[in-house]
């Protein structure tokens, strides 16, 4: 029983069965890595419009989308935020020096009389090719593949450590409740997951059902897309939308109950 309790939460970060909605949804947030629209920009545009979300956080999206009734914020290539509400401020979460690998952007948005800080995240990718993670019966070839994977892992983990530190500054310095969403290129139970989500609530863990798998290009379960929120913002539902396949990621959608002024 003790062992089961120790491993319960780590397992639930991959596969979870909550009791369903825990309140009335008042704020809908959609996060989606669009793969730069390579699988069909028109399809993505139609899908985003159909969701009627309050805030849309897009990654790997340089051009953005024009949706009637939405303001678009595109402060840096790779990130686009769309919202039906009033934008108070925006900022690029920028590393020091000449490093152009931006881990995210922060947008402060007023919703129903209260301001929230939304952070759109895209951590540096590992850039694995499918063949690199596909083992076969050749032990020598498989050993070399493992070595090649490790060579890519170490420098990327170091880069993630820096990027996570910048994200934590944005979270901890926020005068407003925070909602963080995006492509973390990191699985649950990782350094990135634990440190970014510290003090926050994982919407999938709180209100999700079934598998949290959000990246489907490798044909085996990987959860690397998340939506976290301050404790004062209560997740009431969470969905990995597998009804469409217009990117190598599935959109993730969370609804929240919020307190108006």
PDB file of N, CA and C in Angstrom, residues 145-217:
ATOM      1  N   UNK A 145      22.768   4.376 -31.217  1.00  0.00           N
ATOM      2  CA  UNK A 145      21.605   5.261 -31.130  1.00  0.00           C
ATOM      3  C   UNK A 145      21.455   5.820 -29.719  1.00  0.00           C
ATOM      4  N   UNK A 146      21.657   4.954 -28.728  1.00  0.00           N
ATOM      5  CA  UNK A 146      21.563   5.402 -27.336  1.00  0.00           C
ATOM      6  C   UNK A 146      22.617   6.477 -27.057  1.00  0.00           C
ATOM      7  N   UNK A 147      23.833   6.265 -27.531  1.00  0.00           N
ATOM      8  CA  UNK A 147      24.900   7.253 -27.345  1.00  0.00           C
ATOM      9  C   UNK A 147      24.548   8.582 -28.018  1.00  0.00           C
ATOM     10  N   UNK A 148      23.967   8.499 -29.225  1.00  0.00           N
ATOM     11  CA  UNK A 148      23.584   9.723 -29.939  1.00  0.00           C
ATOM     12  C   UNK A 148      22.487  10.477 -29.200  1.00  0.00           C
ATOM     13  N   UNK A 149      21.548   9.733 -28.612  1.00  0.00           N
ATOM     14  CA  UNK A 149      20.466  10.360 -27.846  1.00  0.00           C
ATOM     15  C   UNK A 149      21.031  11.080 -26.627  1.00  0.00           C
ATOM     16  N   UNK A 150      21.970  10.424 -25.919  1.00  0.00           N
ATOM     17  CA  UNK A 150      22.569  11.028 -24.723  1.00  0.00           C
ATOM     18  C   UNK A 150      23.317  12.311 -25.080  1.00  0.00           C
ATOM     19  N   UNK A 151      24.003  12.309 -26.232  1.00  0.00           N
ATOM     20  CA  UNK A 151      24.710  13.507 -26.670  1.00  0.00           C
ATOM     21  C   UNK A 151      23.768  14.688 -26.843  1.00  0.00           C
ATOM     22  N   UNK A 152      22.535  14.413 -27.273  1.00  0.00           N
ATOM     23  CA  UNK A 152      21.559  15.488 -27.443  1.00  0.00           C
ATOM     24  C   UNK A 152      20.905  15.865 -26.118  1.00  0.00           C
ATOM     25  N   UNK A 153      20.765  14.893 -25.220  1.00  0.00           N
ATOM     26  CA  UNK A 153      20.081  15.139 -23.955  1.00  0.00           C
ATOM     27  C   UNK A 153      20.831  16.127 -23.076  1.00  0.00           C
ATOM     28  N   UNK A 154      22.125  15.931 -22.906  1.00  0.00           N
ATOM     29  CA  UNK A 154      22.882  16.694 -21.907  1.00  0.00           C
ATOM     30  C   UNK A 154      22.870  18.202 -22.184  1.00  0.00           C
ATOM     31  N   UNK A 155      23.240  18.676 -23.389  1.00  0.00           N
ATOM     32  CA  UNK A 155      23.218  20.131 -23.604  1.00  0.00           C
ATOM     33  C   UNK A 155      21.807  20.714 -23.546  1.00  0.00           C
ATOM     34  N   UNK A 156      20.812  19.929 -23.954  1.00  0.00           N
ATOM     35  CA  UNK A 156      19.436  20.440 -23.911  1.00  0.00           C
ATOM     36  C   UNK A 156      18.949  20.557 -22.475  1.00  0.00           C
ATOM     37  N   UNK A 157      19.296  19.590 -21.630  1.00  0.00           N
ATOM     38  CA  UNK A 157      18.938  19.686 -20.215  1.00  0.00           C
ATOM     39  C   UNK A 157      19.558  20.926 -19.577  1.00  0.00           C
ATOM     40  N   UNK A 158      20.799  21.225 -19.943  1.00  0.00           N
ATOM     41  CA  UNK A 158      21.445  22.426 -19.404  1.00  0.00           C
ATOM     42  C   UNK A 158      20.713  23.682 -19.851  1.00  0.00           C
ATOM     43  N   UNK A 159      20.318  23.715 -21.117  1.00  0.00           N
ATOM     44  CA  UNK A 159      19.564  24.851 -21.624  1.00  0.00           C
ATOM     45  C   UNK A 159      18.215  24.964 -20.915  1.00  0.00           C
ATOM     46  N   UNK A 160      17.559  23.837 -20.675  1.00  0.00           N
ATOM     47  CA  UNK A 160      16.267  23.855 -19.975  1.00  0.00           C
ATOM     48  C   UNK A 160      16.410  24.417 -18.568  1.00  0.00           C
ATOM     49  N   UNK A 161      17.521  24.103 -17.917  1.00  0.00           N
ATOM     50  CA  UNK A 161      17.723  24.611 -16.561  1.00  0.00           C
ATOM     51  C   UNK A 161      17.723  26.142 -16.552  1.00  0.00           C
ATOM     52  N   UNK A 162      18.394  26.740 -17.508  1.00  0.00           N
ATOM     53  CA  UNK A 162      18.397  28.200 -17.622  1.00  0.00           C
ATOM     54  C   UNK A 162      17.002  28.727 -17.939  1.00  0.00           C
ATOM     55  N   UNK A 163      16.328  28.087 -18.869  1.00  0.00           N
ATOM     56  CA  UNK A 163      15.011  28.553 -19.295  1.00  0.00           C
ATOM     57  C   UNK A 163      13.990  28.440 -18.172  1.00  0.00           C
ATOM     58  N   UNK A 164      14.050  27.340 -17.422  1.00  0.00           N
ATOM     59  CA  UNK A 164      13.135  27.165 -16.292  1.00  0.00           C
ATOM     60  C   UNK A 164      13.344  28.273 -15.261  1.00  0.00           C
ATOM     61  N   UNK A 165      14.595  28.649 -15.026  1.00  0.00           N
ATOM     62  CA  UNK A 165      14.869  29.740 -14.094  1.00  0.00           C
ATOM     63  C   UNK A 165      14.204  31.039 -14.516  1.00  0.00           C
ATOM     64  N   UNK A 166      14.220  31.337 -15.813  1.00  0.00           N
ATOM     65  CA  UNK A 166      13.572  32.549 -16.321  1.00  0.00           C
ATOM     66  C   UNK A 166      12.055  32.473 -16.164  1.00  0.00           C
ATOM     67  N   UNK A 167      11.494  31.307 -16.420  1.00  0.00           N
ATOM     68  CA  UNK A 167      10.047  31.138 -16.258  1.00  0.00           C
ATOM     69  C   UNK A 167       9.645  31.304 -14.792  1.00  0.00           C
ATOM     70  N   UNK A 168      10.457  30.758 -13.889  1.00  0.00           N
ATOM     71  CA  UNK A 168      10.137  30.882 -12.467  1.00  0.00           C
ATOM     72  C   UNK A 168      10.149  32.350 -12.021  1.00  0.00           C
ATOM     73  N   UNK A 169      11.064  33.143 -12.576  1.00  0.00           N
ATOM     74  CA  UNK A 169      11.087  34.573 -12.239  1.00  0.00           C
ATOM     75  C   UNK A 169       9.773  35.234 -12.641  1.00  0.00           C
ATOM     76  N   UNK A 170       9.287  34.926 -13.838  1.00  0.00           N
ATOM     77  CA  UNK A 170       8.042  35.514 -14.313  1.00  0.00           C
ATOM     78  C   UNK A 170       6.867  35.097 -13.436  1.00  0.00           C
ATOM     79  N   UNK A 171       6.882  33.841 -12.999  1.00  0.00           N
ATOM     80  CA  UNK A 171       5.801  33.335 -12.142  1.00  0.00           C
ATOM     81  C   UNK A 171       5.860  33.976 -10.763  1.00  0.00           C
ATOM     82  N   UNK A 172       7.032  33.952 -10.158  1.00  0.00           N
ATOM     83  CA  UNK A 172       7.172  34.412  -8.776  1.00  0.00           C
ATOM     84  C   UNK A 172       7.033  35.927  -8.645  1.00  0.00           C
ATOM     85  N   UNK A 173       7.364  36.674  -9.701  1.00  0.00           N
ATOM     86  CA  UNK A 173       7.264  38.132  -9.642  1.00  0.00           C
ATOM     87  C   UNK A 173       5.901  38.660 -10.088  1.00  0.00           C
ATOM     88  N   UNK A 174       5.002  37.761 -10.428  1.00  0.00           N
ATOM     89  CA  UNK A 174       3.700  38.203 -10.916  1.00  0.00           C
ATOM     90  C   UNK A 174       2.831  38.745  -9.782  1.00  0.00           C
ATOM     91  N   UNK A 175       2.260  39.925  -9.959  1.00  0.00           N
ATOM     92  CA  UNK A 175       1.320  40.439  -8.961  1.00  0.00           C
ATOM     93  C   UNK A 175      -0.083  39.847  -9.141  1.00  0.00           C
ATOM     94  N   UNK A 176      -0.241  39.009 -10.167  1.00  0.00           N
ATOM     95  CA  UNK A 176      -1.545  38.457 -10.520  1.00  0.00           C
ATOM     96  C   UNK A 176      -1.523  36.927 -10.459  1.00  0.00           C
ATOM     97  N   UNK A 177      -2.703  36.310 -10.366  1.00  0.00           N
ATOM     98  CA  UNK A 177      -2.746  34.853 -10.540  1.00  0.00           C
ATOM     99  C   UNK A 177      -2.171  34.482 -11.902  1.00  0.00           C
ATOM    100  N   UNK A 178      -1.554  33.302 -11.960  1.00  0.00           N
ATOM    101  CA  UNK A 178      -0.806  32.901 -13.141  1.00  0.00           C
ATOM    102  C   UNK A 178      -1.421  31.662 -13.788  1.00  0.00           C
ATOM    103  N   UNK A 179      -1.459  31.647 -15.127  1.00  0.00           N
ATOM    104  CA  UNK A 179      -1.793  30.454 -15.897  1.00  0.00           C
ATOM    105  C   UNK A 179      -0.664  30.235 -16.895  1.00  0.00           C
ATOM    106  N   UNK A 180      -0.029  29.070 -16.808  1.00  0.00           N
ATOM    107  CA  UNK A 180       1.133  28.743 -17.625  1.00  0.00           C
ATOM    108  C   UNK A 180       0.770  27.584 -18.548  1.00  0.00           C
ATOM    109  N   UNK A 181       0.987  27.751 -19.845  1.00  0.00           N
ATOM    110  CA  UNK A 181       0.662  26.675 -20.774  1.00  0.00           C
ATOM    111  C   UNK A 181       1.653  26.615 -21.903  1.00  0.00           C
ATOM    112  N   UNK A 182       1.802  25.427 -22.480  1.00  0.00           N
ATOM    113  CA  UNK A 182       2.665  25.337 -23.642  1.00  0.00           C
ATOM    114  C   UNK A 182       3.318  23.991 -23.805  1.00  0.00           C
ATOM    115  N   UNK A 183       4.317  23.970 -24.683  1.00  0.00           N
ATOM    116  CA  UNK A 183       5.090  22.779 -25.030  1.00  0.00           C
ATOM    117  C   UNK A 183       6.392  22.830 -24.233  1.00  0.00           C
ATOM    118  N   UNK A 184       6.515  21.941 -23.252  1.00  0.00           N
ATOM    119  CA  UNK A 184       7.677  21.958 -22.370  1.00  0.00           C
ATOM    120  C   UNK A 184       8.788  21.031 -22.856  1.00  0.00           C
ATOM    121  N   UNK A 185       8.529  20.254 -23.885  1.00  0.00           N
ATOM    122  CA  UNK A 185       9.508  19.287 -24.382  1.00  0.00           C
ATOM    123  C   UNK A 185      10.119  18.489 -23.233  1.00  0.00           C
ATOM    124  N   UNK A 186       9.300  18.157 -22.254  1.00  0.00           N
ATOM    125  CA  UNK A 186       9.734  17.412 -21.072  1.00  0.00           C
ATOM    126  C   UNK A 186       8.556  16.599 -20.550  1.00  0.00           C
ATOM    127  N   UNK A 187       8.844  15.398 -20.107  1.00  0.00           N
ATOM    128  CA  UNK A 187       7.783  14.514 -19.631  1.00  0.00           C
ATOM    129  C   UNK A 187       7.437  14.829 -18.173  1.00  0.00           C
ATOM    130  N   UNK A 188       6.304  14.317 -17.678  1.00  0.00           N
ATOM    131  CA  UNK A 188       6.012  14.445 -16.244  1.00  0.00           C
ATOM    132  C   UNK A 188       7.110  13.770 -15.423  1.00  0.00           C
ATOM    133  N   UNK A 189       7.244  14.205 -14.187  1.00  0.00           N
ATOM    134  CA  UNK A 189       8.247  13.670 -13.265  1.00  0.00           C
ATOM    135  C   UNK A 189       9.658  14.118 -13.640  1.00  0.00           C
ATOM    136  N   UNK A 190       9.769  15.086 -14.531  1.00  0.00           N
ATOM    137  CA  UNK A 190      11.074  15.614 -14.928  1.00  0.00           C
ATOM    138  C   UNK A 190      11.419  16.847 -14.095  1.00  0.00           C
ATOM    139  N   UNK A 191      12.666  17.263 -14.185  1.00  0.00           N
ATOM    140  CA  UNK A 191      13.113  18.497 -13.538  1.00  0.00           C
ATOM    141  C   UNK A 191      12.256  19.667 -13.996  1.00  0.00           C
ATOM    142  N   UNK A 192      12.015  19.758 -15.293  1.00  0.00           N
ATOM    143  CA  UNK A 192      11.260  20.869 -15.856  1.00  0.00           C
ATOM    144  C   UNK A 192       9.839  20.914 -15.287  1.00  0.00           C
ATOM    145  N   UNK A 193       9.206  19.753 -15.243  1.00  0.00           N
ATOM    146  CA  UNK A 193       7.834  19.683 -14.721  1.00  0.00           C
ATOM    147  C   UNK A 193       7.790  20.145 -13.267  1.00  0.00           C
ATOM    148  N   UNK A 194       8.638  19.561 -12.444  1.00  0.00           N
ATOM    149  CA  UNK A 194       8.585  19.858 -11.013  1.00  0.00           C
ATOM    150  C   UNK A 194       8.864  21.334 -10.717  1.00  0.00           C
ATOM    151  N   UNK A 195       9.843  21.899 -11.397  1.00  0.00           N
ATOM    152  CA  UNK A 195      10.252  23.263 -11.058  1.00  0.00           C
ATOM    153  C   UNK A 195       9.304  24.314 -11.628  1.00  0.00           C
ATOM    154  N   UNK A 196       8.826  24.128 -12.856  1.00  0.00           N
ATOM    155  CA  UNK A 196       7.884  25.108 -13.395  1.00  0.00           C
ATOM    156  C   UNK A 196       6.565  25.049 -12.641  1.00  0.00           C
ATOM    157  N   UNK A 197       6.121  23.848 -12.276  1.00  0.00           N
ATOM    158  CA  UNK A 197       4.803  23.698 -11.643  1.00  0.00           C
ATOM    159  C   UNK A 197       4.825  23.915 -10.134  1.00  0.00           C
ATOM    160  N   UNK A 198       5.993  24.190  -9.581  1.00  0.00           N
ATOM    161  CA  UNK A 198       6.089  24.379  -8.123  1.00  0.00           C
ATOM    162  C   UNK A 198       5.135  25.480  -7.650  1.00  0.00           C
ATOM    163  N   UNK A 199       4.266  25.129  -6.714  1.00  0.00           N
ATOM    164  CA  UNK A 199       3.298  26.088  -6.190  1.00  0.00           C
ATOM    165  C   UNK A 199       2.091  26.291  -7.073  1.00  0.00           C
ATOM    166  N   UNK A 200       2.056  25.592  -8.221  1.00  0.00           N
ATOM    167  CA  UNK A 200       0.941  25.713  -9.155  1.00  0.00           C
ATOM    168  C   UNK A 200       0.163  24.400  -9.205  1.00  0.00           C
ATOM    169  N   UNK A 201      -0.966  24.450  -9.877  1.00  0.00           N
ATOM    170  CA  UNK A 201      -1.823  23.276  -9.996  1.00  0.00           C
ATOM    171  C   UNK A 201      -1.790  22.772 -11.435  1.00  0.00           C
ATOM    172  N   UNK A 202      -1.584  21.477 -11.607  1.00  0.00           N
ATOM    173  CA  UNK A 202      -1.615  20.838 -12.913  1.00  0.00           C
ATOM    174  C   UNK A 202      -3.077  20.571 -13.263  1.00  0.00           C
ATOM    175  N   UNK A 203      -3.586  21.259 -14.292  1.00  0.00           N
ATOM    176  CA  UNK A 203      -5.007  21.143 -14.625  1.00  0.00           C
ATOM    177  C   UNK A 203      -5.385  19.716 -14.994  1.00  0.00           C
ATOM    178  N   UNK A 204      -4.476  18.979 -15.626  1.00  0.00           N
ATOM    179  CA  UNK A 204      -4.762  17.586 -15.974  1.00  0.00           C
ATOM    180  C   UNK A 204      -4.872  16.733 -14.720  1.00  0.00           C
ATOM    181  N   UNK A 205      -3.961  16.948 -13.787  1.00  0.00           N
ATOM    182  CA  UNK A 205      -3.968  16.175 -12.547  1.00  0.00           C
ATOM    183  C   UNK A 205      -5.221  16.470 -11.731  1.00  0.00           C
ATOM    184  N   UNK A 206      -5.703  17.702 -11.794  1.00  0.00           N
ATOM    185  CA  UNK A 206      -6.870  18.108 -11.010  1.00  0.00           C
ATOM    186  C   UNK A 206      -8.196  17.696 -11.646  1.00  0.00           C
ATOM    187  N   UNK A 207      -8.253  17.748 -12.996  1.00  0.00           N
ATOM    188  CA  UNK A 207      -9.573  17.578 -13.621  1.00  0.00           C
ATOM    189  C   UNK A 207      -9.538  16.803 -14.940  1.00  0.00           C
ATOM    190  N   UNK A 208      -8.421  16.161 -15.251  1.00  0.00           N
ATOM    191  CA  UNK A 208      -8.329  15.427 -16.504  1.00  0.00           C
ATOM    192  C   UNK A 208      -8.818  14.001 -16.387  1.00  0.00           C
ATOM    193  N   UNK A 209      -9.092  13.403 -17.539  1.00  0.00           N
ATOM    194  CA  UNK A 209      -9.524  12.003 -17.592  1.00  0.00           C
ATOM    195  C   UNK A 209      -8.766  11.277 -18.687  1.00  0.00           C
ATOM    196  N   UNK A 210      -8.378  10.040 -18.407  1.00  0.00           N
ATOM    197  CA  UNK A 210      -7.711   9.239 -19.412  1.00  0.00           C
ATOM    198  C   UNK A 210      -6.241   9.573 -19.541  1.00  0.00           C
ATOM    199  N   UNK A 211      -5.714   9.375 -20.743  1.00  0.00           N
ATOM    200  CA  UNK A 211      -4.292   9.595 -20.996  1.00  0.00           C
ATOM    201  C   UNK A 211      -4.000  11.075 -21.231  1.00  0.00           C
ATOM    202  N   UNK A 212      -2.857  11.522 -20.710  1.00  0.00           N
ATOM    203  CA  UNK A 212      -2.438  12.897 -20.936  1.00  0.00           C
ATOM    204  C   UNK A 212      -1.541  13.053 -22.156  1.00  0.00           C
ATOM    205  N   UNK A 213      -1.332  11.971 -22.921  1.00  0.00           N
ATOM    206  CA  UNK A 213      -0.449  12.008 -24.080  1.00  0.00           C
ATOM    207  C   UNK A 213      -0.838  13.130 -25.033  1.00  0.00           C
ATOM    208  N   UNK A 214       0.136  13.983 -25.365  1.00  0.00           N
ATOM    209  CA  UNK A 214      -0.167  15.136 -26.213  1.00  0.00           C
ATOM    210  C   UNK A 214       0.706  15.201 -27.464  1.00  0.00           C
ATOM    211  N   UNK A 215       1.801  14.426 -27.481  1.00  0.00           N
ATOM    212  CA  UNK A 215       2.677  14.388 -28.657  1.00  0.00           C
ATOM    213  C   UNK A 215       2.580  12.994 -29.260  1.00  0.00           C
ATOM    214  N   UNK A 216       2.214  12.916 -30.529  1.00  0.00           N
ATOM    215  CA  UNK A 216       1.878  11.610 -31.099  1.00  0.00           C
ATOM    216  C   UNK A 216       2.753  11.213 -32.283  1.00  0.00           C
ATOM    217  N   UNK A 217       3.793  11.946 -32.550  1.00  0.00           N
ATOM    218  CA  UNK A 217       4.574  11.680 -33.756  1.00  0.00           C
ATOM    219  C   UNK A 217       5.418  10.413 -33.646  1.00  0.00           C
TER     220      UNK A 217
END
